[in-house]
Structure formats: structure tokens, C-alpha cells
Amino acid sequence: TGEPPGMEEAEGTTAIRLSLRTGAGLELLTGHLTRSVGYAPGEGVFTARRRHVQALENAGACLGAAQKRLAAGDGELVAEECRRAQQYLSEITGEFTTDDLLGHIFSSFCIGK
């Protein structure tokens, strides 16, 4: 977008501007995610549920794939990888609920009479 990296919070929503191309603003995302999952510097121990760790690993993989797609000039695929990363992060924040997960699972089944 050409906007400088930054973070804004309003009405319970956090918007983070960053650049996959240059890496500018990634520290804002990293900081926000670590605070969101309960990490506080100096506590010495970080505990997380396995599914949260898996979601973070999956989101990281998607962002890595997005960087590769960006370098290859595949803009629409960059957007898809970012959407997938956001979905993994939403599993942690609760925006993607169990009901959403069940709906996703059962949407692929054809239930007859």
C-alpha cells in the first residue's frame, strides 16, 4: 500500500501494517502475537497449548510461502497465503471457532436422505 509500518488498535481490533518484501514491521507482528498468547518478558517460561504452537507454525509456513510467491510475482497467490496465515492466527484468537471448524469439516460431506 505504500504506507509505513505501524500498528493501530480500535474497538478490540488490531491492524498491523508490514512489508513481506522488506521485512519492515515484522517485529510489530511478532510482538503483538507474543503478547496475545500470554508471553510476558522476564517470566522465563512460555507455555502454550500444542494447537496454538501448531497454528503459529502453520501461519509461519504460510507467510514464508507468501514471501516466495511475492518474489515470483504471483500476487494473487500471495494474498491467498496471507489469508491462510490469518485463518491459522484466528484459531488462536478465537475468531475461528469450533463451530466454524465443524462447519468446514461437514461442508465437504454430502448427506442424503
Short mmCIF file of C-alpha atoms in Angstrom, two decimals, residues 13 16 22 30 32 35 42 45 51 53 73 80-81:
data_model
loop_
_atom_site.label_atom_id
_atom_site.label_comp_id
_atom_site.label_asym_id
_atom_site.label_seq_id
_atom_site.Cartn_x
_atom_site.Cartn_y
_atom_site.Cartn_z
CA THR A 13 -9.29 -4.99 16.62
CA ILE A 16 -0.70 -4.17 11.67
CA THR A 22 11.44 -5.77 3.09
CA THR A 30 5.84 -10.75 16.40
CA HIS A 32 1.66 -8.44 19.13
CA ARG A 35 1.55 -10.57 23.90
CA GLY A 42 11.09 -11.77 32.18
CA VAL A 45 8.77 -19.73 30.93
CA ARG A 51 -2.68 -26.49 18.97
CA VAL A 53 2.03 -23.77 18.67
CA GLY A 73 5.44 -12.14 -8.83
CA GLU A 80 -4.15 -16.50 -0.55
CA GLU A 81 -1.15 -17.43 1.59
#
